[in-house]
Amino acid sequence: MLRLLSGIQLFFLTVLLISPGSLLFAQGNCRTTFSGQVLSEGDHLPVAFATLYFPSIETGVQTDEKGNFTIDIPCNQSFNLEVSQVDFEKRLVEIVTSSETLKKEIYLQEKDQLMSSVTVHAHKREQVLQSNVESTLTVRELKKLKGKSLSEAVSTLPGVYNIKTGPGINKPMIHGLYGSRIQVINNEVAQMGQQWGVDHAPEIDPFVASRITIVKGAAAIKYGPRAIGGVLLLEPEPLVPDSAMHGSIDLIGFTNGRGAIGSGMVSGSVFTKKSGESFNLRAQASGKKSGDLRTADYNLTNTGSNELNFSLAGNYINDNFQADLFYSRFQTEIGILRGAHVGNVDDFFEALYRRPPFYTKDFSYDINNPRQEVVHNLLKAKLHKDWEGKGALDFIYGFQQNNRKEFDIRRSSDDNRASVDLQLQSHVAKLSYQHEPIWGNLSGSVGVDYEYQNNQNLPGTGTRPLIPNYSSFQAGVFLTELWEQKLWSAEAGIRYDRMNLDVLKFNDQDQLINPTHQYNMFSALVGGAYNFSRMLVYKGNISVSERAPNVNELYSQGLHHSVAAIEEGDANLQSEFSAKIINSLQLRWSEKLKLNVDGHFSRIDNYIYLQPTAPRLTIRGAFPVYEYQQTLATIYGFDAIGSYELFHHFSINTKASVIRGYDQTNDLPLIFMPADRWENTLTWRLTNTFSFKEIEFNLSGLKVFEQTRAPITEVEAYEQAPVPVPEGYFITNFSVDTERQLKNAQLNIGLSIYNLMNTSYTDYLNRLRFYAGETGRNIELRINYIF
């Protein structure tokens, strides 16, 4: 409590020091708040990024992604307001103010031009089922999270957690499910890497995305069996006709790891014609270098990382036809905590209590074994065709090649061969048709999916492969329909997939065998939404879906170097069958109070999990052992996010997540479930101050409670003296973000201090939590220039 109070005092002291003049100005002049929403005429849809400008006082504001705006203007006066947006006709509105707060809806008429219709097609985003619950990181929020990994960014949303393998590898978890149960969609293509391991972070450059959406409900209807637990959608900025060249530059520096990140993007049109024909290009690149990270008390040796990525995008637009081409290359090298690899069983148990860990050295940028090297290439082609009054047809093809190398500590220091060397090639294709509403209210889509994968262990490692060579073929067909009325909507969907898995491996007698598997998987969903009023909206659904076991769950055999553990599969595992109910209430009690509460319940038959057993001594050291097993599991909980404006431009935001997992077969809590968490943030936003369009201060406190429902720890499984699960912890973060409009550009500068009090703590969702704690204080400076 004392730490929280001192943090709040620091927050207010900083604000008073930075802006004393603004407080005096507010007391001496009559000002009022003008807020509202800009909507389109006819369908009343929000108009994002519209400009509202008062010529007489030379001030203005831009709407957010939902068309909302807020601005301070003088009281008791009359003004002419210019409202404009590229796709709509400019409108002049007279505004008369008083001493009272003014709120107004403004409607714009869409331009009646062919080019406008083309632009709308280019902006069309990936559509999720309306009854599914989704959370989105918008452009504004992503600006504050630049420099974070993809998983760290989405874990700021309620119901989404961050699984770690040491301090440098992060993977998202949604409602307690992760790995092969979460489908990542990168620019409309299903991401196909070695995503089955908890240490295999998504091979995606977050700088490519301008919008990230988490679909919390089971989304297997549209995205296939891997979406049994949810979907992570990454969408780049739409590439639209624009004769001017635009771009952005990002520079980020951070103290914990003494690292830096740089990113650049440029886009423009090669040609545009009045007929609506255009050819548009975009190029983007980013790089990162970081050294050893540090906890509050000691160095984390060999936890540096290097990254180098780039992407190219282009499209051709002509009337109702559009063709897109996209290529990206992601390349990273990540060090694995050296202290997690020990030589014998006695050292293993000593490492559980030893702080700092074994092999702790001074800071270095060197990345030695154990480490990972990953290269991921993605090539996407898309064709889109609109038929007026009928619907739209999309065809998407994606080719991906994922090369993953994992380097272990070998007996000879000169032996730098990879212990795991995997090459995965994937072909995915999707054909879908979205029909226009029939019978006035019924709209929907039908589609087919195709997926082929071939995985090879490249020779020369000198070790037994962790997972075998295999090829898999999967085909699916789906149908969704939505019926919409003024106050309510209802939808349903169904999907069928067939998967064939062909494996080539050596058995325990070193005989080459060729086991095969066939799986039939069904998914179905019914749901809907109801608008009780403008203030209260409900939506929810019931879904059932199946997921075939992944190859690692069937055939893992050996040391998984990155998590410093031995994993053993079971070829007799059955498909998981999940039934999930999700409900959501969205409350908007005026503009001051907003609250969303989502509740979920899942029952998963044949739930696959890793069960710890006794450690094993190998020629490469002593390691814990995990076996893939199945059980009947139930997972349920709720997520809540809300905000309240305490007074003008000062608000409190809160979010909480509670989840419970239970192993029904063994009458135990389910292993590896996240602990309860509650985060509160104080936000103060200033507008048009010190030549800045906006200055925003945030002070947050995150409380993660102790996981008292952990069924068993690895140490208890070894019949040794038990090590308790990590205690709960409380950390504070502070940030200030500014936005300044330049003549033909925009400059954003942000400063964040994570773990402000330099708290020493350990997180239950870190697979290497037995060897070291979490990272300590980190100061980050972000500079974003948009032109």
mmCIF file of C-alpha atoms in Angstrom, residues 144-490:
data_model
loop_
_atom_site.group_PDB
_atom_site.id
_atom_site.type_symbol
_atom_site.label_atom_id
_atom_site.label_comp_id
_atom_site.label_asym_id
_atom_site.label_seq_id
_atom_site.Cartn_x
_atom_site.Cartn_y
_atom_site.Cartn_z
ATOM 1 C CA LYS A 144 2.283 3.000 -26.547
ATOM 2 C CA LEU A 145 3.218 -0.685 -26.888
ATOM 3 C CA LYS A 146 5.786 -0.365 -29.666
ATOM 4 C CA GLY A 147 8.908 -2.274 -28.765
ATOM 5 C CA LYS A 148 6.980 -5.004 -26.981
ATOM 6 C CA SER A 149 6.676 -8.510 -28.384
ATOM 7 C CA LEU A 150 3.374 -9.561 -29.906
ATOM 8 C CA SER A 151 2.441 -11.642 -26.853
ATOM 9 C CA GLU A 152 3.403 -8.889 -24.389
ATOM 10 C CA ALA A 153 1.227 -6.417 -26.314
ATOM 11 C CA VAL A 154 -1.936 -8.553 -26.426
ATOM 12 C CA SER A 155 -1.549 -9.600 -22.774
ATOM 13 C CA THR A 156 -2.572 -6.040 -21.856
ATOM 14 C CA LEU A 157 -6.116 -7.087 -22.853
ATOM 15 C CA PRO A 158 -8.332 -8.792 -20.240
ATOM 16 C CA GLY A 159 -8.530 -12.574 -20.562
ATOM 17 C CA VAL A 160 -5.201 -12.749 -22.417
ATOM 18 C CA TYR A 161 -2.058 -13.933 -20.631
ATOM 19 C CA ASN A 162 1.625 -14.093 -21.470
ATOM 20 C CA ILE A 163 3.418 -17.452 -21.201
ATOM 21 C CA LYS A 164 7.176 -17.060 -20.852
ATOM 22 C CA THR A 165 10.239 -19.197 -21.343
ATOM 23 C CA GLY A 166 12.696 -17.058 -19.444
ATOM 24 C CA PRO A 167 12.647 -13.306 -20.073
ATOM 25 C CA GLY A 168 12.972 -13.269 -23.865
ATOM 26 C CA ILE A 169 10.366 -15.693 -25.260
ATOM 27 C CA ASN A 170 6.653 -14.887 -24.983
ATOM 28 C CA LYS A 171 3.534 -16.698 -26.177
ATOM 29 C CA PRO A 172 -0.142 -15.681 -25.835
ATOM 30 C CA MET A 173 -2.721 -17.603 -23.795
ATOM 31 C CA ILE A 174 -6.481 -16.956 -24.121
ATOM 32 C CA HIS A 175 -8.819 -18.130 -21.360
ATOM 33 C CA GLY A 176 -6.268 -20.708 -20.194
ATOM 34 C CA LEU A 177 -5.584 -22.207 -23.654
ATOM 35 C CA TYR A 178 -2.409 -21.779 -25.703
ATOM 36 C CA GLY A 179 -0.144 -23.335 -28.315
ATOM 37 C CA SER A 180 -1.953 -25.339 -30.994
ATOM 38 C CA ARG A 181 -5.334 -24.198 -29.618
ATOM 39 C CA ILE A 182 -4.756 -20.538 -30.576
ATOM 40 C CA GLN A 183 -4.784 -19.638 -34.263
ATOM 41 C CA VAL A 184 -2.679 -16.630 -35.298
ATOM 42 C CA ILE A 185 -3.890 -14.964 -38.519
ATOM 43 C CA ASN A 186 -1.141 -12.791 -40.004
ATOM 44 C CA ASN A 187 -2.482 -10.509 -42.754
ATOM 45 C CA GLU A 188 -5.340 -12.959 -43.513
ATOM 46 C CA VAL A 189 -3.022 -16.012 -43.608
ATOM 47 C CA ALA A 190 -2.902 -18.673 -40.877
ATOM 48 C CA GLN A 191 0.563 -18.494 -39.309
ATOM 49 C CA MET A 192 2.348 -21.831 -39.779
ATOM 50 C CA GLY A 193 5.460 -22.062 -37.652
ATOM 51 C CA GLN A 194 6.556 -24.534 -34.996
ATOM 52 C CA GLN A 195 3.927 -22.930 -32.744
ATOM 53 C CA TRP A 196 3.295 -26.042 -30.644
ATOM 54 C CA GLY A 197 6.044 -25.311 -28.101
ATOM 55 C CA VAL A 198 5.604 -22.833 -25.242
ATOM 56 C CA ASP A 199 9.075 -21.530 -26.127
ATOM 57 C CA HIS A 200 8.120 -20.932 -29.775
ATOM 58 C CA ALA A 201 6.978 -17.331 -29.912
ATOM 59 C CA PRO A 202 4.952 -16.238 -32.978
ATOM 60 C CA GLU A 203 7.421 -15.415 -35.767
ATOM 61 C CA ILE A 204 5.811 -12.056 -36.586
ATOM 62 C CA ASP A 205 7.111 -8.498 -36.609
ATOM 63 C CA PRO A 206 4.569 -6.463 -34.560
ATOM 64 C CA PHE A 207 5.528 -3.307 -36.502
ATOM 65 C CA VAL A 208 3.677 -4.718 -39.538
ATOM 66 C CA ALA A 209 0.316 -4.558 -37.747
ATOM 67 C CA SER A 210 -1.757 -1.400 -37.323
ATOM 68 C CA ARG A 211 -4.549 -3.288 -35.574
ATOM 69 C CA ILE A 212 -4.487 -6.436 -33.411
ATOM 70 C CA THR A 213 -7.698 -8.218 -32.416
ATOM 71 C CA ILE A 214 -8.188 -11.059 -29.953
ATOM 72 C CA VAL A 215 -11.247 -13.260 -30.534
ATOM 73 C CA LYS A 216 -11.909 -14.889 -27.166
ATOM 74 C CA GLY A 217 -14.667 -17.270 -28.173
ATOM 75 C CA ALA A 218 -14.052 -20.522 -29.980
ATOM 76 C CA ALA A 219 -13.595 -19.406 -33.603
ATOM 77 C CA ALA A 220 -13.059 -22.750 -35.289
ATOM 78 C CA ILE A 221 -15.975 -22.117 -37.688
ATOM 79 C CA LYS A 222 -14.046 -19.548 -39.725
ATOM 80 C CA TYR A 223 -10.437 -20.316 -38.845
ATOM 81 C CA GLY A 224 -10.226 -24.070 -38.427
ATOM 82 C CA PRO A 225 -9.607 -26.550 -35.593
ATOM 83 C CA ARG A 226 -6.564 -24.672 -34.265
ATOM 84 C CA ALA A 227 -8.917 -21.867 -33.210
ATOM 85 C CA ILE A 228 -10.566 -24.020 -30.536
ATOM 86 C CA GLY A 229 -9.308 -21.555 -27.906
ATOM 87 C CA GLY A 230 -9.438 -18.288 -29.833
ATOM 88 C CA VAL A 231 -7.836 -16.259 -32.589
ATOM 89 C CA LEU A 232 -5.221 -13.536 -32.772
ATOM 90 C CA LEU A 233 -5.792 -11.333 -35.851
ATOM 91 C CA LEU A 234 -3.039 -9.017 -37.114
ATOM 92 C CA GLU A 235 -4.039 -6.481 -39.739
ATOM 93 C CA PRO A 236 -1.642 -4.087 -41.497
ATOM 94 C CA GLU A 237 -2.575 -0.554 -42.466
ATOM 95 C CA PRO A 238 -4.818 -0.688 -45.573
ATOM 96 C CA LEU A 239 -2.889 0.011 -48.770
ATOM 97 C CA VAL A 240 -5.061 2.534 -50.623
ATOM 98 C CA PRO A 241 -4.644 4.936 -53.565
ATOM 99 C CA ASP A 242 -2.646 8.035 -52.572
ATOM 100 C CA SER A 243 -0.544 10.134 -54.929
ATOM 101 C CA ALA A 244 1.595 11.421 -52.025
ATOM 102 C CA MET A 245 4.285 9.338 -50.347
ATOM 103 C CA HIS A 246 3.663 8.574 -46.691
ATOM 104 C CA GLY A 247 5.575 6.700 -44.044
ATOM 105 C CA SER A 248 6.780 6.491 -40.474
ATOM 106 C CA ILE A 249 9.981 6.058 -38.501
ATOM 107 C CA ASP A 250 10.185 4.488 -35.029
ATOM 108 C CA LEU A 251 13.187 4.662 -32.692
ATOM 109 C CA ILE A 252 13.058 2.921 -29.313
ATOM 110 C CA GLY A 253 15.685 2.609 -26.604
ATOM 111 C CA PHE A 254 15.422 0.698 -23.320
ATOM 112 C CA THR A 255 17.649 0.325 -20.270
ATOM 113 C CA ASN A 256 17.010 -3.287 -19.211
ATOM 114 C CA GLY A 257 19.129 -5.075 -21.786
ATOM 115 C CA ARG A 258 20.704 -1.785 -22.951
ATOM 116 C CA GLY A 259 18.939 -2.326 -26.247
ATOM 117 C CA ALA A 260 17.508 -0.435 -29.175
ATOM 118 C CA ILE A 261 14.823 -1.009 -31.813
ATOM 119 C CA GLY A 262 14.382 0.766 -35.121
ATOM 120 C CA SER A 263 11.618 0.535 -37.704
ATOM 121 C CA GLY A 264 10.743 2.351 -40.912
ATOM 122 C CA MET A 265 7.843 2.225 -43.370
ATOM 123 C CA VAL A 266 7.068 4.060 -46.626
ATOM 124 C CA SER A 267 4.043 3.744 -48.932
ATOM 125 C CA GLY A 268 2.535 5.428 -51.952
ATOM 126 C CA SER A 269 0.905 4.917 -55.327
ATOM 127 C CA VAL A 270 2.834 4.283 -58.528
ATOM 128 C CA PHE A 271 -0.148 5.581 -60.511
ATOM 129 C CA THR A 272 -3.788 6.484 -59.963
ATOM 130 C CA LYS A 273 -6.483 7.250 -62.535
ATOM 131 C CA LYS A 274 -9.857 8.927 -62.337
ATOM 132 C CA SER A 275 -11.438 5.668 -63.412
ATOM 133 C CA GLY A 276 -10.423 4.209 -60.067
ATOM 134 C CA GLU A 277 -7.432 2.227 -61.347
ATOM 135 C CA SER A 278 -4.309 2.365 -59.184
ATOM 136 C CA PHE A 279 -1.145 0.477 -58.264
ATOM 137 C CA ASN A 280 0.109 0.934 -54.692
ATOM 138 C CA LEU A 281 3.288 -0.136 -52.863
ATOM 139 C CA ARG A 282 4.600 -0.297 -49.312
ATOM 140 C CA ALA A 283 7.992 -1.294 -47.868
ATOM 141 C CA GLN A 284 8.798 -1.835 -44.193
ATOM 142 C CA ALA A 285 11.785 -2.987 -42.137
ATOM 143 C CA SER A 286 12.731 -3.273 -38.467
ATOM 144 C CA GLY A 287 15.686 -4.365 -36.351
ATOM 145 C CA LYS A 288 16.420 -5.020 -32.687
ATOM 146 C CA LYS A 289 19.504 -5.594 -30.555
ATOM 147 C CA SER A 290 19.492 -6.311 -26.832
ATOM 148 C CA GLY A 291 21.977 -7.651 -24.327
ATOM 149 C CA ASP A 292 21.523 -9.600 -21.108
ATOM 150 C CA LEU A 293 18.385 -8.690 -19.182
ATOM 151 C CA ARG A 294 18.341 -8.216 -15.428
ATOM 152 C CA THR A 295 16.066 -8.913 -12.480
ATOM 153 C CA ALA A 296 15.832 -6.480 -9.598
ATOM 154 C CA ASP A 297 18.874 -8.152 -7.982
ATOM 155 C CA TYR A 298 21.052 -9.987 -10.504
ATOM 156 C CA ASN A 299 21.982 -10.396 -14.149
ATOM 157 C CA LEU A 300 20.291 -12.970 -16.391
ATOM 158 C CA THR A 301 23.225 -14.334 -18.346
ATOM 159 C CA ASN A 302 22.738 -15.213 -22.011
ATOM 160 C CA THR A 303 19.311 -13.587 -22.443
ATOM 161 C CA GLY A 304 20.166 -11.172 -25.240
ATOM 162 C CA SER A 305 18.439 -11.122 -28.625
ATOM 163 C CA ASN A 306 18.938 -9.899 -32.191
ATOM 164 C CA GLU A 307 16.206 -9.380 -34.767
ATOM 165 C CA LEU A 308 16.043 -8.239 -38.402
ATOM 166 C CA ASN A 309 12.782 -8.172 -40.375
ATOM 167 C CA PHE A 310 11.351 -6.666 -43.529
ATOM 168 C CA SER A 311 8.186 -6.811 -45.633
ATOM 169 C CA LEU A 312 6.957 -5.672 -49.044
ATOM 170 C CA ALA A 313 3.331 -5.154 -50.070
ATOM 171 C CA GLY A 314 1.632 -4.114 -53.278
ATOM 172 C CA ASN A 315 -1.835 -4.115 -54.756
ATOM 173 C CA TYR A 316 -3.670 -3.331 -57.976
ATOM 174 C CA ILE A 317 -7.162 -1.818 -57.784
ATOM 175 C CA ASN A 318 -9.488 -1.479 -60.742
ATOM 176 C CA ASP A 319 -13.188 -0.806 -60.310
ATOM 177 C CA ASN A 320 -14.568 -3.783 -58.307
ATOM 178 C CA PHE A 321 -11.436 -5.914 -58.578
ATOM 179 C CA GLN A 322 -8.370 -5.927 -56.331
ATOM 180 C CA ALA A 323 -5.194 -8.057 -56.352
ATOM 181 C CA ASP A 324 -2.741 -8.048 -53.430
ATOM 182 C CA LEU A 325 0.768 -9.421 -53.027
ATOM 183 C CA PHE A 326 2.659 -9.505 -49.708
ATOM 184 C CA TYR A 327 6.039 -10.874 -48.642
ATOM 185 C CA SER A 328 7.662 -10.794 -45.210
ATOM 186 C CA ARG A 329 10.838 -12.197 -43.682
ATOM 187 C CA PHE A 330 11.286 -12.547 -39.928
ATOM 188 C CA GLN A 331 14.687 -13.449 -38.480
ATOM 189 C CA THR A 332 15.652 -13.667 -34.817
ATOM 190 C CA GLU A 333 18.354 -15.030 -32.534
ATOM 191 C CA ILE A 334 17.439 -15.503 -28.864
ATOM 192 C CA GLY A 335 19.614 -16.540 -25.957
ATOM 193 C CA ILE A 336 18.248 -19.018 -23.380
ATOM 194 C CA LEU A 337 19.040 -18.437 -19.699
ATOM 195 C CA ARG A 338 22.339 -20.221 -19.084
ATOM 196 C CA GLY A 339 21.457 -21.070 -15.477
ATOM 197 C CA ALA A 340 18.551 -23.285 -16.607
ATOM 198 C CA HIS A 341 20.955 -25.946 -17.952
ATOM 199 C CA VAL A 342 22.776 -27.900 -15.242
ATOM 200 C CA GLY A 343 25.059 -30.930 -15.158
ATOM 201 C CA ASN A 344 23.522 -33.447 -12.732
ATOM 202 C CA VAL A 345 20.504 -34.148 -10.551
ATOM 203 C CA ASP A 346 22.059 -32.623 -7.427
ATOM 204 C CA ASP A 347 22.809 -29.405 -9.321
ATOM 205 C CA PHE A 348 19.252 -29.421 -10.629
ATOM 206 C CA PHE A 349 17.749 -29.374 -7.148
ATOM 207 C CA GLU A 350 20.294 -26.828 -5.966
ATOM 208 C CA ALA A 351 19.364 -24.575 -8.910
ATOM 209 C CA LEU A 352 15.768 -24.449 -7.654
ATOM 210 C CA TYR A 353 16.895 -22.525 -4.564
ATOM 211 C CA ARG A 354 20.032 -20.821 -5.827
ATOM 212 C CA ARG A 355 19.877 -17.056 -6.455
ATOM 213 C CA PRO A 356 21.540 -15.750 -8.499
ATOM 214 C CA PRO A 357 21.444 -18.769 -10.843
ATOM 215 C CA PHE A 358 24.400 -20.901 -11.838
ATOM 216 C CA TYR A 359 26.739 -19.364 -14.453
ATOM 217 C CA THR A 360 25.702 -15.768 -13.710
ATOM 218 C CA LYS A 361 28.200 -13.322 -15.237
ATOM 219 C CA ASP A 362 28.454 -9.604 -15.935
ATOM 220 C CA PHE A 363 26.394 -7.917 -18.629
ATOM 221 C CA SER A 364 27.182 -8.855 -22.215
ATOM 222 C CA TYR A 365 25.708 -8.599 -25.699
ATOM 223 C CA ASP A 366 27.086 -12.071 -26.507
ATOM 224 C CA ILE A 367 24.560 -14.794 -27.316
ATOM 225 C CA ASN A 368 26.038 -18.216 -26.568
ATOM 226 C CA ASN A 369 24.540 -21.700 -26.322
ATOM 227 C CA PRO A 370 21.830 -22.528 -25.409
ATOM 228 C CA ARG A 371 20.073 -20.342 -27.992
ATOM 229 C CA GLN A 372 17.566 -20.308 -30.841
ATOM 230 C CA GLU A 373 17.778 -19.126 -34.438
ATOM 231 C CA VAL A 374 14.515 -18.774 -36.355
ATOM 232 C CA VAL A 375 13.795 -17.548 -39.896
ATOM 233 C CA HIS A 376 10.212 -17.321 -41.163
ATOM 234 C CA ASN A 377 9.251 -16.415 -44.732
ATOM 235 C CA LEU A 378 5.680 -15.649 -45.773
ATOM 236 C CA LEU A 379 4.383 -15.043 -49.298
ATOM 237 C CA LYS A 380 0.694 -14.144 -49.702
ATOM 238 C CA ALA A 381 -1.405 -13.534 -52.810
ATOM 239 C CA LYS A 382 -5.041 -12.432 -52.726
ATOM 240 C CA LEU A 383 -7.726 -11.794 -55.343
ATOM 241 C CA HIS A 384 -10.903 -9.913 -54.443
ATOM 242 C CA LYS A 385 -13.945 -9.405 -56.681
ATOM 243 C CA ASP A 386 -17.157 -7.505 -55.917
ATOM 244 C CA TRP A 387 -20.442 -8.095 -57.732
ATOM 245 C CA GLU A 388 -22.855 -5.260 -57.182
ATOM 246 C CA GLY A 389 -25.986 -6.502 -55.465
ATOM 247 C CA LYS A 390 -24.693 -10.071 -55.224
ATOM 248 C CA GLY A 391 -21.650 -10.239 -52.961
ATOM 249 C CA ALA A 392 -17.881 -10.629 -52.941
ATOM 250 C CA LEU A 393 -15.447 -13.450 -53.700
ATOM 251 C CA ASP A 394 -12.016 -13.802 -52.059
ATOM 252 C CA PHE A 395 -9.203 -16.191 -52.885
ATOM 253 C CA ILE A 396 -6.098 -16.244 -50.675
ATOM 254 C CA TYR A 397 -2.968 -18.349 -51.099
ATOM 255 C CA GLY A 398 -0.036 -18.372 -48.699
ATOM 256 C CA PHE A 399 3.333 -20.118 -48.787
ATOM 257 C CA GLN A 400 5.471 -20.222 -45.639
ATOM 258 C CA GLN A 401 8.872 -21.636 -44.812
ATOM 259 C CA ASN A 402 9.949 -21.822 -41.195
ATOM 260 C CA ASN A 403 13.525 -22.742 -40.265
ATOM 261 C CA ARG A 404 14.141 -23.332 -36.571
ATOM 262 C CA LYS A 405 17.501 -24.177 -35.014
ATOM 263 C CA GLU A 406 18.071 -24.830 -31.316
ATOM 264 C CA PHE A 407 21.628 -25.000 -29.990
ATOM 265 C CA ASP A 408 22.448 -26.976 -26.876
ATOM 266 C CA ILE A 409 25.546 -26.922 -24.648
ATOM 267 C CA ARG A 410 27.741 -29.758 -25.921
ATOM 268 C CA ARG A 411 30.736 -31.416 -24.330
ATOM 269 C CA SER A 412 33.111 -29.752 -26.750
ATOM 270 C CA SER A 413 32.972 -25.952 -26.654
ATOM 271 C CA ASP A 414 33.983 -25.946 -30.343
ATOM 272 C CA ASP A 415 30.974 -28.049 -31.341
ATOM 273 C CA ASN A 416 28.479 -25.486 -32.601
ATOM 274 C CA ARG A 417 26.107 -27.846 -34.391
ATOM 275 C CA ALA A 418 22.393 -27.299 -33.887
ATOM 276 C CA SER A 419 20.748 -29.929 -31.688
ATOM 277 C CA VAL A 420 17.384 -29.283 -33.343
ATOM 278 C CA ASP A 421 17.253 -28.244 -37.008
ATOM 279 C CA LEU A 422 13.707 -28.183 -38.380
ATOM 280 C CA GLN A 423 12.397 -26.933 -41.708
ATOM 281 C CA LEU A 424 8.642 -26.615 -42.087
ATOM 282 C CA GLN A 425 7.069 -25.748 -45.431
ATOM 283 C CA SER A 426 3.369 -24.888 -45.549
ATOM 284 C CA HIS A 427 0.848 -24.174 -48.277
ATOM 285 C CA VAL A 428 -2.508 -22.682 -47.302
ATOM 286 C CA ALA A 429 -5.385 -21.627 -49.535
ATOM 287 C CA LYS A 430 -8.843 -20.242 -48.832
ATOM 288 C CA LEU A 431 -11.771 -19.533 -51.139
ATOM 289 C CA SER A 432 -14.761 -17.740 -49.628
ATOM 290 C CA TYR A 433 -17.909 -16.037 -50.881
ATOM 291 C CA GLN A 434 -19.810 -13.408 -48.873
ATOM 292 C CA HIS A 435 -23.322 -12.953 -50.205
ATOM 293 C CA GLU A 436 -25.317 -9.741 -50.008
ATOM 294 C CA PRO A 437 -28.350 -9.734 -47.686
ATOM 295 C CA ILE A 438 -31.255 -11.834 -48.923
ATOM 296 C CA TRP A 439 -34.833 -11.610 -47.675
ATOM 297 C CA GLY A 440 -33.753 -8.197 -46.449
ATOM 298 C CA ASN A 441 -31.832 -9.332 -43.371
ATOM 299 C CA LEU A 442 -29.875 -12.566 -43.967
ATOM 300 C CA SER A 443 -26.176 -12.311 -44.848
ATOM 301 C CA GLY A 444 -23.355 -14.798 -44.580
ATOM 302 C CA SER A 445 -20.436 -16.592 -46.151
ATOM 303 C CA VAL A 446 -19.385 -19.999 -47.386
ATOM 304 C CA GLY A 447 -15.846 -21.185 -47.960
ATOM 305 C CA VAL A 448 -13.306 -23.955 -48.297
ATOM 306 C CA ASP A 449 -9.820 -24.235 -46.760
ATOM 307 C CA TYR A 450 -6.800 -26.218 -47.863
ATOM 308 C CA GLU A 451 -3.587 -26.781 -45.920
ATOM 309 C CA TYR A 452 -0.491 -28.878 -46.625
ATOM 310 C CA GLN A 453 2.573 -29.100 -44.382
ATOM 311 C CA ASN A 454 5.878 -30.908 -44.700
ATOM 312 C CA ASN A 455 8.298 -30.981 -41.776
ATOM 313 C CA GLN A 456 11.887 -32.237 -42.028
ATOM 314 C CA ASN A 457 14.703 -32.715 -39.566
ATOM 315 C CA LEU A 458 17.765 -31.518 -41.436
ATOM 316 C CA PRO A 459 20.763 -33.856 -41.033
ATOM 317 C CA GLY A 460 23.934 -33.057 -39.119
ATOM 318 C CA THR A 461 22.650 -32.509 -35.581
ATOM 319 C CA GLY A 462 24.088 -35.728 -34.132
ATOM 320 C CA THR A 463 21.013 -36.056 -31.884
ATOM 321 C CA ARG A 464 17.719 -37.959 -31.942
ATOM 322 C CA PRO A 465 15.011 -35.662 -33.409
ATOM 323 C CA LEU A 466 12.662 -34.098 -30.865
ATOM 324 C CA ILE A 467 9.757 -34.459 -33.310
ATOM 325 C CA PRO A 468 9.771 -36.710 -36.392
ATOM 326 C CA ASN A 469 9.577 -35.965 -40.089
ATOM 327 C CA TYR A 470 5.949 -35.723 -41.143
ATOM 328 C CA SER A 471 3.537 -34.424 -43.740
ATOM 329 C CA SER A 472 -0.057 -33.429 -43.123
ATOM 330 C CA PHE A 473 -2.998 -32.603 -45.336
ATOM 331 C CA GLN A 474 -6.110 -30.833 -44.094
ATOM 332 C CA ALA A 475 -9.221 -29.657 -45.946
ATOM 333 C CA GLY A 476 -12.263 -27.935 -44.531
ATOM 334 C CA VAL A 477 -15.574 -26.421 -45.575
ATOM 335 C CA PHE A 478 -17.634 -23.899 -43.575
ATOM 336 C CA LEU A 479 -20.895 -21.968 -43.696
ATOM 337 C CA THR A 480 -22.025 -19.015 -41.554
ATOM 338 C CA GLU A 481 -25.259 -17.018 -41.689
ATOM 339 C CA LEU A 482 -26.370 -13.899 -39.817
ATOM 340 C CA TRP A 483 -29.929 -12.543 -39.411
ATOM 341 C CA GLU A 484 -30.051 -8.896 -38.329
ATOM 342 C CA GLN A 485 -32.923 -6.844 -36.992
ATOM 343 C CA LYS A 486 -32.912 -3.342 -35.533
ATOM 344 C CA LEU A 487 -32.378 -4.400 -31.913
ATOM 345 C CA TRP A 488 -31.132 -7.975 -32.213
ATOM 346 C CA SER A 489 -29.183 -10.371 -34.372
ATOM 347 C CA ALA A 490 -28.787 -14.141 -34.521
#
